[in-house]
Coordinates of N, CA and C and ligand atoms in Angstrom, one line a residue:
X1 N -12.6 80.1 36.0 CA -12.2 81.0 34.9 C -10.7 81.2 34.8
X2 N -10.3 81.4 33.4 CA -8.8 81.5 33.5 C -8.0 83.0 33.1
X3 N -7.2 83.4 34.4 CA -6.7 84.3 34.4 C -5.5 84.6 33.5
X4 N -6.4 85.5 32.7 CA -5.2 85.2 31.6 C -4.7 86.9 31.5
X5 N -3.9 87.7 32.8 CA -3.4 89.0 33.2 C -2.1 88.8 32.2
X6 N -0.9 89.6 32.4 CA 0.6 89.4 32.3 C 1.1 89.0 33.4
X7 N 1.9 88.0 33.3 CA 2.5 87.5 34.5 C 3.6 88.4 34.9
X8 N 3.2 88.3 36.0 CA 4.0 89.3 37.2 C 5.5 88.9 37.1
X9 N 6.7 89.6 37.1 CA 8.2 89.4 36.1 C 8.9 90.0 37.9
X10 N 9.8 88.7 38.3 CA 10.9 89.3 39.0 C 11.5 89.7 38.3
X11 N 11.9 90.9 38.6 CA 13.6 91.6 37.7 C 14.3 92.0 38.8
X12 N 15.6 91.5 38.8 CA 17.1 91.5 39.2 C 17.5 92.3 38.8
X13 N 18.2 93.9 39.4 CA 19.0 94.6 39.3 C 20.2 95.2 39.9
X14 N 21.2 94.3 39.7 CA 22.6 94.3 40.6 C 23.4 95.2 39.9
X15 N 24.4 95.6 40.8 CA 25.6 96.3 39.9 C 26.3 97.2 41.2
X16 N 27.3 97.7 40.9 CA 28.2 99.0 41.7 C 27.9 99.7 42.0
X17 N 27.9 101.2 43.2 CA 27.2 102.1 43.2 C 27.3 103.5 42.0
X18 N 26.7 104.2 41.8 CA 27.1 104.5 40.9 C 26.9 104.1 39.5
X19 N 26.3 103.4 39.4 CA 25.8 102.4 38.0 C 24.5 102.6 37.4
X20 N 23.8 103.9 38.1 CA 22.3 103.8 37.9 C 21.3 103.5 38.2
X21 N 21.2 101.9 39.1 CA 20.6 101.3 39.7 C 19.8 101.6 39.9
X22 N 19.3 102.4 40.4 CA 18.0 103.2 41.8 C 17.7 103.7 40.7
X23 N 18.1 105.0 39.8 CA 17.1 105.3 38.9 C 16.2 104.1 37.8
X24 N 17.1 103.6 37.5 CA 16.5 102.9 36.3 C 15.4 101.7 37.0
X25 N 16.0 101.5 38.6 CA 15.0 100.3 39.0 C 13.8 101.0 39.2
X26 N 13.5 102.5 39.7 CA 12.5 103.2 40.0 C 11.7 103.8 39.0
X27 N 12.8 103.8 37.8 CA 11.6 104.6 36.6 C 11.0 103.2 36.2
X28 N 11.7 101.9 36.0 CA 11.1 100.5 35.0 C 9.8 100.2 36.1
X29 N 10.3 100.4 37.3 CA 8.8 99.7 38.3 C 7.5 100.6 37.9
X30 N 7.9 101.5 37.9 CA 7.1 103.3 37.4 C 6.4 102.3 36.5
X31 N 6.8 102.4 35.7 CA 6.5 102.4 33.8 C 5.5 100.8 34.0
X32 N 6.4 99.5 34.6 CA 5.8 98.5 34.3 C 4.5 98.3 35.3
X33 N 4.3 99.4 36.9 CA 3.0 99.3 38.3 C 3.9 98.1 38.5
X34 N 4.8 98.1 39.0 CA 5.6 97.0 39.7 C 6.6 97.8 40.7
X35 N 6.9 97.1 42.4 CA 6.9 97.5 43.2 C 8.4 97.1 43.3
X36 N 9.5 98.8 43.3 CA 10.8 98.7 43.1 C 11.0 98.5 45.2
X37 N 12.0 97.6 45.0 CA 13.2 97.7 46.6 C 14.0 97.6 46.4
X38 N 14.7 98.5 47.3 CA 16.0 98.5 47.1 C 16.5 98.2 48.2
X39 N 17.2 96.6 48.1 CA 17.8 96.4 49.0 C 19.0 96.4 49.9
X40 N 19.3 97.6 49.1 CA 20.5 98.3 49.6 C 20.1 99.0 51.2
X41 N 18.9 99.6 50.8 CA 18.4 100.3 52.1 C 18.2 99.2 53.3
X42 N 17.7 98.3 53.0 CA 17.7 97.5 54.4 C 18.8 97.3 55.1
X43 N 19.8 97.3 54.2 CA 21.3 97.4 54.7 C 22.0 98.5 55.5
X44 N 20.9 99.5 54.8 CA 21.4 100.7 55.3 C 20.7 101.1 56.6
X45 N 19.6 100.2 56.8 CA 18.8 100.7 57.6 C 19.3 100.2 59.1
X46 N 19.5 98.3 58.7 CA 20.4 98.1 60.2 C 21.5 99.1 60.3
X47 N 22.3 99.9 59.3 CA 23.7 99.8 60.0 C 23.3 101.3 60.3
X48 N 22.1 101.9 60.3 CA 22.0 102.8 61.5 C 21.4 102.8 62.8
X49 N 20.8 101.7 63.0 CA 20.6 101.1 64.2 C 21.8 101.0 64.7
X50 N 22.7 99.9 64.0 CA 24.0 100.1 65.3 C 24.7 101.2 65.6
X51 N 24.6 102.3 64.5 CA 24.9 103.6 64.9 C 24.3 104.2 65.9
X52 N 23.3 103.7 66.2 CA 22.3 104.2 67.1 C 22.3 103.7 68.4
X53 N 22.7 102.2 68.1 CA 23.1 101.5 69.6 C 24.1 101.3 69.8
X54 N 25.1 102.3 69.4 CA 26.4 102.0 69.7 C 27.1 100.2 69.7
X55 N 26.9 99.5 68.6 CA 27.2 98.8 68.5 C 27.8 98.8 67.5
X56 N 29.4 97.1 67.5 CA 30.4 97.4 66.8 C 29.6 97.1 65.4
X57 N 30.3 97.4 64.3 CA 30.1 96.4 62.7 C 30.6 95.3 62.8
X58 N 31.7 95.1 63.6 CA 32.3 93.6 63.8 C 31.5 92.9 64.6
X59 N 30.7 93.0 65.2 CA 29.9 92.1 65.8 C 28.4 91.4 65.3
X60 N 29.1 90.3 65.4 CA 27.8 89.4 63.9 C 26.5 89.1 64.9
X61 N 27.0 88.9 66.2 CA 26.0 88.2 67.0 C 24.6 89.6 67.2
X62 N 25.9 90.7 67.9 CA 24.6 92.1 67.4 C 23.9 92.4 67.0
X63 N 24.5 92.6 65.4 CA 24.4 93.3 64.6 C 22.6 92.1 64.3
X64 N 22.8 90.7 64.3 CA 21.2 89.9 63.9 C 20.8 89.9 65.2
X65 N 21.0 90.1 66.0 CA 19.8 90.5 67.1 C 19.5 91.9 66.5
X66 N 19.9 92.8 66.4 CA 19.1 94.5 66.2 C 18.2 94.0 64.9
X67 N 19.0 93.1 63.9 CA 18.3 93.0 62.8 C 16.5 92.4 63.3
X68 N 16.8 91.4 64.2 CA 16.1 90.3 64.4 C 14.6 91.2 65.1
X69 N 15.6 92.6 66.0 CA 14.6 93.2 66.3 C 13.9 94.9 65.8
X70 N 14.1 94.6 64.5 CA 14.5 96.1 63.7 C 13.0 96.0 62.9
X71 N 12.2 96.7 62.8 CA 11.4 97.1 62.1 C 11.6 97.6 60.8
X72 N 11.8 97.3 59.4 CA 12.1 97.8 58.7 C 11.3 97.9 57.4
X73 N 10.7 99.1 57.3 CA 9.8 99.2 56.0 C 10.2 100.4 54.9
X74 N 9.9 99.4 53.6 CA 10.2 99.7 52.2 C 8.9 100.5 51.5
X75 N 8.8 101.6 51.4 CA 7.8 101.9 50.5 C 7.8 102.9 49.4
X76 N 7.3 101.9 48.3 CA 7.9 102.7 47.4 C 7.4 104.1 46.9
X77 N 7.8 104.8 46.2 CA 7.7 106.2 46.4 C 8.1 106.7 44.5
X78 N 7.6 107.6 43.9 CA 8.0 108.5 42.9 C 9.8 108.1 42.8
X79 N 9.9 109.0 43.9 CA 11.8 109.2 44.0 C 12.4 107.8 44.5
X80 N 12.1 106.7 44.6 CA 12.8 105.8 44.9 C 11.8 105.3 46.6
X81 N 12.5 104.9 47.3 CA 11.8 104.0 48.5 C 12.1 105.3 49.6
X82 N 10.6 105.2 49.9 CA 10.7 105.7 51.4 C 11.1 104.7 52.6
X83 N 12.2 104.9 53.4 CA 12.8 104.2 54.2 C 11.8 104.1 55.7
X84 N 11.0 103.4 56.0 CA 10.8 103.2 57.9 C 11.6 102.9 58.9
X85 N 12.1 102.8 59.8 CA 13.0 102.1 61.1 C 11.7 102.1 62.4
X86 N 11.5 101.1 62.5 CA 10.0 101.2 63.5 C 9.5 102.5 63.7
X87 N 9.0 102.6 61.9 CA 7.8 103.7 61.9 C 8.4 104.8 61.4
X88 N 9.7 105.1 62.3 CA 10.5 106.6 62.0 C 10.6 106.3 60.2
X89 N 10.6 107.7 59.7 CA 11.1 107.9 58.5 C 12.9 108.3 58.6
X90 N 13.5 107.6 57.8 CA 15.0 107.1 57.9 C 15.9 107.6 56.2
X91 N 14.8 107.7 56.0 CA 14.5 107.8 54.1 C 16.4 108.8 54.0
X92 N 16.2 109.6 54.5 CA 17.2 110.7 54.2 C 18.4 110.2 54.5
X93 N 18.4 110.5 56.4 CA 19.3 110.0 57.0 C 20.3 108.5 56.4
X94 N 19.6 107.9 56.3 CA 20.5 106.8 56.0 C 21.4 106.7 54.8
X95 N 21.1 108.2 53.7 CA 21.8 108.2 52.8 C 23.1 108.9 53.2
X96 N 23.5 109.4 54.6 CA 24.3 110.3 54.6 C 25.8 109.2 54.9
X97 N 27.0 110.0 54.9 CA 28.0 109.2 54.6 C 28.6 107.9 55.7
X98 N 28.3 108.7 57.2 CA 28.6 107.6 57.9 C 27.4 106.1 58.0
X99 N 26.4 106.0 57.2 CA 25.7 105.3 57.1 C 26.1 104.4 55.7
X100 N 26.7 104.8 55.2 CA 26.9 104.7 54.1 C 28.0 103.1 54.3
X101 N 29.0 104.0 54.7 CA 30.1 103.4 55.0 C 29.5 101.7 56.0
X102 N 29.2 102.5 56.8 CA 29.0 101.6 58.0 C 27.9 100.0 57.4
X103 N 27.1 100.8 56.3 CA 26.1 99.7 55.8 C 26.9 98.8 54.8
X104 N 27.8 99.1 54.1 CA 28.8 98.2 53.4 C 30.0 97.4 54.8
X105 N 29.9 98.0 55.8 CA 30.6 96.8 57.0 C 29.7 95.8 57.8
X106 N 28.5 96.3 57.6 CA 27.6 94.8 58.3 C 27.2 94.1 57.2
X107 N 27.0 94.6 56.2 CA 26.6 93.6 55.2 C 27.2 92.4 55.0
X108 N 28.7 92.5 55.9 CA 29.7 91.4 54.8 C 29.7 90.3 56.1
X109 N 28.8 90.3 57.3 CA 28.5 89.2 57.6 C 27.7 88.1 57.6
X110 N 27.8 87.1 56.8 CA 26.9 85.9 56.6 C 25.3 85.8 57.5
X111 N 25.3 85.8 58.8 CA 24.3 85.5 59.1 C 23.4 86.8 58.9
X112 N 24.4 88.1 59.0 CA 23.4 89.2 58.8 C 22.3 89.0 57.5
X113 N 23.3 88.7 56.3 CA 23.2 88.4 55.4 C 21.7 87.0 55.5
X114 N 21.9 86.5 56.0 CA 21.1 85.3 56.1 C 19.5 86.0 56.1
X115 N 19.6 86.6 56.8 CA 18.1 87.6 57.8 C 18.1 88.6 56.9
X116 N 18.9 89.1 55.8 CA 18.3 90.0 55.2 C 17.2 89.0 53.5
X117 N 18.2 87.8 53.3 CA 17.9 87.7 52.2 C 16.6 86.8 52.6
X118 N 15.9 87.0 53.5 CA 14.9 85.5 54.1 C 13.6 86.9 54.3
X119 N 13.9 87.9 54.4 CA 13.1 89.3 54.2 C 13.2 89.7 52.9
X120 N 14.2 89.7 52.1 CA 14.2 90.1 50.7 C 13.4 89.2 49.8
X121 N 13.4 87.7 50.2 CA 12.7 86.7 49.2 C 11.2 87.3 49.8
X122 N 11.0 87.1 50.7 CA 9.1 87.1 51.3 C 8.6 88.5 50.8
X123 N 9.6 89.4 50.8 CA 9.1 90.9 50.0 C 8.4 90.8 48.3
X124 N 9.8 89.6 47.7 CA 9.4 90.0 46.5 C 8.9 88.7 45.9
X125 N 8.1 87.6 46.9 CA 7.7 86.2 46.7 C 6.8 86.2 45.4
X126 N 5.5 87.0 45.5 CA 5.0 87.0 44.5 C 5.1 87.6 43.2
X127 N 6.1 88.2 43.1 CA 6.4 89.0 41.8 C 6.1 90.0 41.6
X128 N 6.3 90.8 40.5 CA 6.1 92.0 39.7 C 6.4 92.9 40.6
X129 N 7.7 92.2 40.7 CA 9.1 93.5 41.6 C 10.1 93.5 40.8
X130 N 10.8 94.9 41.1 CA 12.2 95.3 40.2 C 13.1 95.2 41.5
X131 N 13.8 94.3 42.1 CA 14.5 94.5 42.9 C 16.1 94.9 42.6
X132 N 16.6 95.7 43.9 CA 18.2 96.1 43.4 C 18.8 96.2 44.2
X133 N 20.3 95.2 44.3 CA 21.1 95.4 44.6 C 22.4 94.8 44.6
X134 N 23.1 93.7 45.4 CA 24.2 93.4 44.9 C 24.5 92.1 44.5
X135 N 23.1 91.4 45.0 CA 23.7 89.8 45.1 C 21.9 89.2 44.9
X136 N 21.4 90.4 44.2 CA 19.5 89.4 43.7 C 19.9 88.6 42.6
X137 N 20.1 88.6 41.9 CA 20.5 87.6 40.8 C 21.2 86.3 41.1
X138 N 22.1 86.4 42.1 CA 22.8 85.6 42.4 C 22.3 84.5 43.7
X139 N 21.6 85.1 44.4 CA 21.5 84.5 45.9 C 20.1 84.8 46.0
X140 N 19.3 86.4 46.4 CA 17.9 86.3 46.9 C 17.0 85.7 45.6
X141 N 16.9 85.9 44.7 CA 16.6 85.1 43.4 C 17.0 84.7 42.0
X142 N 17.7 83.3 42.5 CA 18.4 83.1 41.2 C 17.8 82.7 40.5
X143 N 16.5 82.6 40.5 CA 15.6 81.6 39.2 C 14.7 83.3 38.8
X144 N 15.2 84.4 39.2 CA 14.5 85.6 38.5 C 14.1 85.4 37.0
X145 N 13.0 86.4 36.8 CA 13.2 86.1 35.5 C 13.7 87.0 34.4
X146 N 14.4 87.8 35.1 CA 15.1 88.6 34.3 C 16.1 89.2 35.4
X147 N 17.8 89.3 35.0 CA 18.7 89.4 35.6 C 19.8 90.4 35.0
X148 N 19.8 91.5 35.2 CA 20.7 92.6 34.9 C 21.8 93.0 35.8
X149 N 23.1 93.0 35.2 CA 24.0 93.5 35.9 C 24.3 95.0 35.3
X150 N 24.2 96.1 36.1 CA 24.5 97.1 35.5 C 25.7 97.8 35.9
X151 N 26.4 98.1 34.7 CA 28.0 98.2 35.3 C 28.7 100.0 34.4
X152 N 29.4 100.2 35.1 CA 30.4 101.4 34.5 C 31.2 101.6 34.9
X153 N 31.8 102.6 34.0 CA 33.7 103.1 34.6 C 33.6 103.1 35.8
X154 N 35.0 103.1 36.5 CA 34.6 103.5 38.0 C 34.6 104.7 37.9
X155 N 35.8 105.8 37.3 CA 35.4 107.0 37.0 C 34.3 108.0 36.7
X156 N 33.5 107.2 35.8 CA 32.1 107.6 35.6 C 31.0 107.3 37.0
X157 N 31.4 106.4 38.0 CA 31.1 106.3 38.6 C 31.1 107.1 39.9
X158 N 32.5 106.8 40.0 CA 32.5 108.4 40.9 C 31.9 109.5 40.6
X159 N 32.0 110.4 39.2 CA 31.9 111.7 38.8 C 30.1 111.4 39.4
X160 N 29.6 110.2 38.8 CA 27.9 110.4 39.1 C 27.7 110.9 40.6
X161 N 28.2 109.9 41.2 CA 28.1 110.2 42.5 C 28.0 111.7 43.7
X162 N 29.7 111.5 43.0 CA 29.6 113.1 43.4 C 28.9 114.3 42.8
X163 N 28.4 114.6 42.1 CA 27.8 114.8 41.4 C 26.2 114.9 41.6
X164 N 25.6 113.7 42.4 CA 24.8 113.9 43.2 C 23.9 114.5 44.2
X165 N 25.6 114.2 45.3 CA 26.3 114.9 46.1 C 26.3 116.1 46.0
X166 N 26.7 117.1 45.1 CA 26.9 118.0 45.1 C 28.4 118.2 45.9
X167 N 29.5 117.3 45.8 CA 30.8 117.5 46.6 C 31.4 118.2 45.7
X168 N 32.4 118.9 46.4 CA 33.6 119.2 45.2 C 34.8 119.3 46.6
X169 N 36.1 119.5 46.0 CA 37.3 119.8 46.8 C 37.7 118.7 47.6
X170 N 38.1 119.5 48.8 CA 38.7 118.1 49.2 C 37.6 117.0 49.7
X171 N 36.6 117.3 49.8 CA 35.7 116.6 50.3 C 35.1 115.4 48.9
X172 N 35.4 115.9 47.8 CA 34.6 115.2 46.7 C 35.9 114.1 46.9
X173 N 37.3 114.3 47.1 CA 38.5 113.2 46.9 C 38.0 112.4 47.7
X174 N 38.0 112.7 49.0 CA 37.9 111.5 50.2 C 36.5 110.6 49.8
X175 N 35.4 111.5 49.2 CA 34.1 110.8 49.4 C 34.7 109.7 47.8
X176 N 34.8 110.0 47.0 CA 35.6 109.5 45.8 C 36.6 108.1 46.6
X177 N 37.4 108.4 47.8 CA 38.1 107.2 47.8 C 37.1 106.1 49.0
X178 N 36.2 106.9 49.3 CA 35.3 106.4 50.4 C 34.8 105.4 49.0
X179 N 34.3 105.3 48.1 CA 33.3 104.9 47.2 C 34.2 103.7 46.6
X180 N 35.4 104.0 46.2 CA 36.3 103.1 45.9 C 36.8 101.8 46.8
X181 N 36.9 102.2 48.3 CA 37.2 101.5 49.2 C 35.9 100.6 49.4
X182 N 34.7 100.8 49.2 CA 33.7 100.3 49.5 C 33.2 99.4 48.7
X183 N 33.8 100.0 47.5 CA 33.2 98.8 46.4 C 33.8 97.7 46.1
X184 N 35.5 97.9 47.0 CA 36.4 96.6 46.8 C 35.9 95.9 47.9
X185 N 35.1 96.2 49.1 CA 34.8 95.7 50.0 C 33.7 94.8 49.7
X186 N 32.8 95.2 48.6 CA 31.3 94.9 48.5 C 31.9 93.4 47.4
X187 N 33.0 93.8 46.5 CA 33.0 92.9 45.4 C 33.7 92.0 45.7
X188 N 34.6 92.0 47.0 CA 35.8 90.8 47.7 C 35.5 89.9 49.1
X189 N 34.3 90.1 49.3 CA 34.0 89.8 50.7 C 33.6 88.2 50.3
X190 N 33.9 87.7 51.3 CA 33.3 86.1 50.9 C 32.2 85.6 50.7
X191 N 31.5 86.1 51.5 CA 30.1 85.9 51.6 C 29.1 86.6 50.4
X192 N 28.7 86.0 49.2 CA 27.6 86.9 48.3 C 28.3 88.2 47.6
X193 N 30.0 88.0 47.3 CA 30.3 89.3 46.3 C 29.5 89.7 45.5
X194 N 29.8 91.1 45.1 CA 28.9 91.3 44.0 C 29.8 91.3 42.7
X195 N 29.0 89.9 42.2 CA 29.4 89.6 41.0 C 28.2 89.5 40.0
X196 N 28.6 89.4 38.7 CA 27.1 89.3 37.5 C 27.1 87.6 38.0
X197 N 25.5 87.6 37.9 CA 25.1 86.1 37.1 C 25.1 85.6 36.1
X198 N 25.9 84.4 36.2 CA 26.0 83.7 35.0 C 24.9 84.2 33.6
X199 N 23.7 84.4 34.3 CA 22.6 84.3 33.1 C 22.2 86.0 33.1
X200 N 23.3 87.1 33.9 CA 22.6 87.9 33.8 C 22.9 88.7 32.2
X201 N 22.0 89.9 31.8 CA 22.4 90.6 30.7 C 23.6 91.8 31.6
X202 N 24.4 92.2 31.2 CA 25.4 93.3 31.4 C 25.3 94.4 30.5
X203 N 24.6 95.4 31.4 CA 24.8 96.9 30.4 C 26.1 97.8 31.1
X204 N 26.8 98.1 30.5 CA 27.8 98.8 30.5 C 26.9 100.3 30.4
X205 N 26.4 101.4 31.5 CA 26.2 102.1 31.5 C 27.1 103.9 31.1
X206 N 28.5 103.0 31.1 CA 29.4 104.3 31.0 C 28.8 105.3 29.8
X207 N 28.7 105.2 28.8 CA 28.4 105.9 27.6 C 27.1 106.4 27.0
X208 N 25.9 106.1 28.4 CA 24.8 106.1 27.5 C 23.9 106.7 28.9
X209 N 23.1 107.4 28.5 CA 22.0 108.4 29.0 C 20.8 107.2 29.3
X210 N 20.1 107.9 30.5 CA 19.4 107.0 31.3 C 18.9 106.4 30.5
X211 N 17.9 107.4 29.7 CA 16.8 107.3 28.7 C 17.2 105.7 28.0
X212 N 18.6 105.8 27.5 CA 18.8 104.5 26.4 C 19.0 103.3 27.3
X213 N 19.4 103.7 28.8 CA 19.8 102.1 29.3 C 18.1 102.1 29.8
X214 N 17.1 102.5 29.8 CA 16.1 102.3 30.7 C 15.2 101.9 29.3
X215 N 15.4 101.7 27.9 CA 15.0 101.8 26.6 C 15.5 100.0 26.8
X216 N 16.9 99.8 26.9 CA 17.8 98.7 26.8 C 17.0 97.2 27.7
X217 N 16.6 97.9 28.9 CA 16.0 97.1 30.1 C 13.9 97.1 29.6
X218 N 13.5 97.8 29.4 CA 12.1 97.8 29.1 C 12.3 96.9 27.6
X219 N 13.0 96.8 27.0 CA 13.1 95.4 25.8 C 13.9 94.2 26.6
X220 N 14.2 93.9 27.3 CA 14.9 93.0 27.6 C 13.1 91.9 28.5
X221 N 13.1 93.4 29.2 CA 11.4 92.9 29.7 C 10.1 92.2 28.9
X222 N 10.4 93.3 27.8 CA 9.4 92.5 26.9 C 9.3 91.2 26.4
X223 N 11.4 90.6 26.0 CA 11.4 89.7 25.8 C 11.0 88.7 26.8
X224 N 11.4 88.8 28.2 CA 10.8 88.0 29.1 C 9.4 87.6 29.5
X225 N 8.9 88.9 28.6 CA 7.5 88.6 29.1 C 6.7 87.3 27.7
X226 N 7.4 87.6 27.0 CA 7.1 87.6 25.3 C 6.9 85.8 26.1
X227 N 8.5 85.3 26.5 CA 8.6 83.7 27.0 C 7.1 83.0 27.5
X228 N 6.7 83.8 28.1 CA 5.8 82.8 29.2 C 4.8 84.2 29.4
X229 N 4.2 84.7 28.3 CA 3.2 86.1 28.5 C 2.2 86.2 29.5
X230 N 1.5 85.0 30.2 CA 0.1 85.4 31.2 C 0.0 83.9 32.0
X231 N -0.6 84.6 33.3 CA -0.2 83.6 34.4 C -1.9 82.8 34.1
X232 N -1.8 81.4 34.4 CA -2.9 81.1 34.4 C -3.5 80.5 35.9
Ligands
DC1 O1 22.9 99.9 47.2 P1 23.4 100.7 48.4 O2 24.6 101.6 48.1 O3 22.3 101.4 49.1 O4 23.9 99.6 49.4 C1 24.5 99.9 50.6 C2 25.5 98.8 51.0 O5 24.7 97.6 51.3 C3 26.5 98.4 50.0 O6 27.8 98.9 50.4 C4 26.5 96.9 50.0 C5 25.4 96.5 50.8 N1 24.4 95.7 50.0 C6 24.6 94.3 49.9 O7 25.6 93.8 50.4 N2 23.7 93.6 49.2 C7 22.6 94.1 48.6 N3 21.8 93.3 48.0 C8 22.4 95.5 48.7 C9 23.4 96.3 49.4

């Protein structure tokens, strides 16, 4: 018999923090019954382990053994991904600032890197995933079939953030230059910058309410689906 479903659509969603990312990868998975990760959290997830094990971020050999022995589960959720660490729920914690930081300094070692993206392909092997983060377009799946880089002011970026946050004063500056420092870190590092792909689409999110960029990306889907509509 021939299965003639909609074929299940990798979607690529890379970009800066602050760019919308998490929302729009969590409402489009929402909307299309496709299973959003964010693979930012896995990142975030080792670099509380070494917080945990007092180990350095400079240390590559570490940091893929903890990986090598880290339990790390994605599940998706209404609000975005519930975080596991062997079992424990991490969900919160890892969003807080020293995790933050610390998960943009292990990331930028290659082999870490190696062990996340060899977990990120087997996650979203069979499709009808919205994945997000800095380098799916580029490195965990470059043959995606749909590739978004979603970008904005850095200002606009910040204000989101904090904003989030709920920071203000002197605390909203520092977390404001924390976000800036991090993003030159994420976009300059040798190994997998975050750059667009060649083939991705670029929404410029500065000027436009979720609603229109998540309007912008659910047509962009269509057309991909339109290509090659049902798996046989
Ligand atoms: O998306 P996020 O802010 O949760 O990501 C946390 C850190 O992880 C970010 O500073 C860069 C890194 N990261 C990465 O290097 N590659 C990814 N695919 C996702 C995140």
């Amino acid at each position: 018999m021939t299965d003639i479903s909609p074929r299940k659509l990798i979607i690529a969603i890379d970009g800066p923090a602050g760019a919308g990312k998490s929302t729009i990868a969590s409402r489009l998975a929402r909307k299309l019954g496709y299973v959003n990760l964010e693979s930012g959290a896995m990142y975030r997830a080792l670099a509380l382990k070494a917080i945990e094990w007092d180990a350095s971020f400079e240390d590559e050999v570490a940091l893929v053994k903890l990986a090598h022995d880290a339990r790390v589960e994605l599940e998706p959720t209404i609000g975005g991904n519930r975080v596991l660490l062997g079992g424990r729920d991490v969900s919160a914690r890892i969003r807080e600032r020293d995790v933050t930081e610390a998960a943009s300094r292990v990331s930028v070692h290659p082999k870490v890197r190696e062990w996340m993206v060899a977990r990120q392909r087997e996650m979203g092997a069979g499709g009808g995933v919205v994945m997000e983060g800095r380098d799916i377009g580029t490195k965990v799946f470059p043959d995606a079939d749909l590739k978004i880089f979603l970008d904005a002011d850095p200002g606009v970026r910040e204000r989101r953030r904090l904003e989030q946050q709920h920071a203000k004063g002197p605390s909203a500056e520092s977390m404001a230059a924390e976000l800036r420092e991090r993003d030159q870190r994420d976009r300059t590092r040798a190994n997998s910058p975050l750059v667009a792909a060649p083939d991705a689409v670029i929404i410029d999110s500065s000027h436009l309410a979720e609603d229109q960029v998540l309007a912008q990306v659910e047509g962009l889907v269509q057309a991909a689906l339109a290509k090659s509509p049902v798996e046989h």
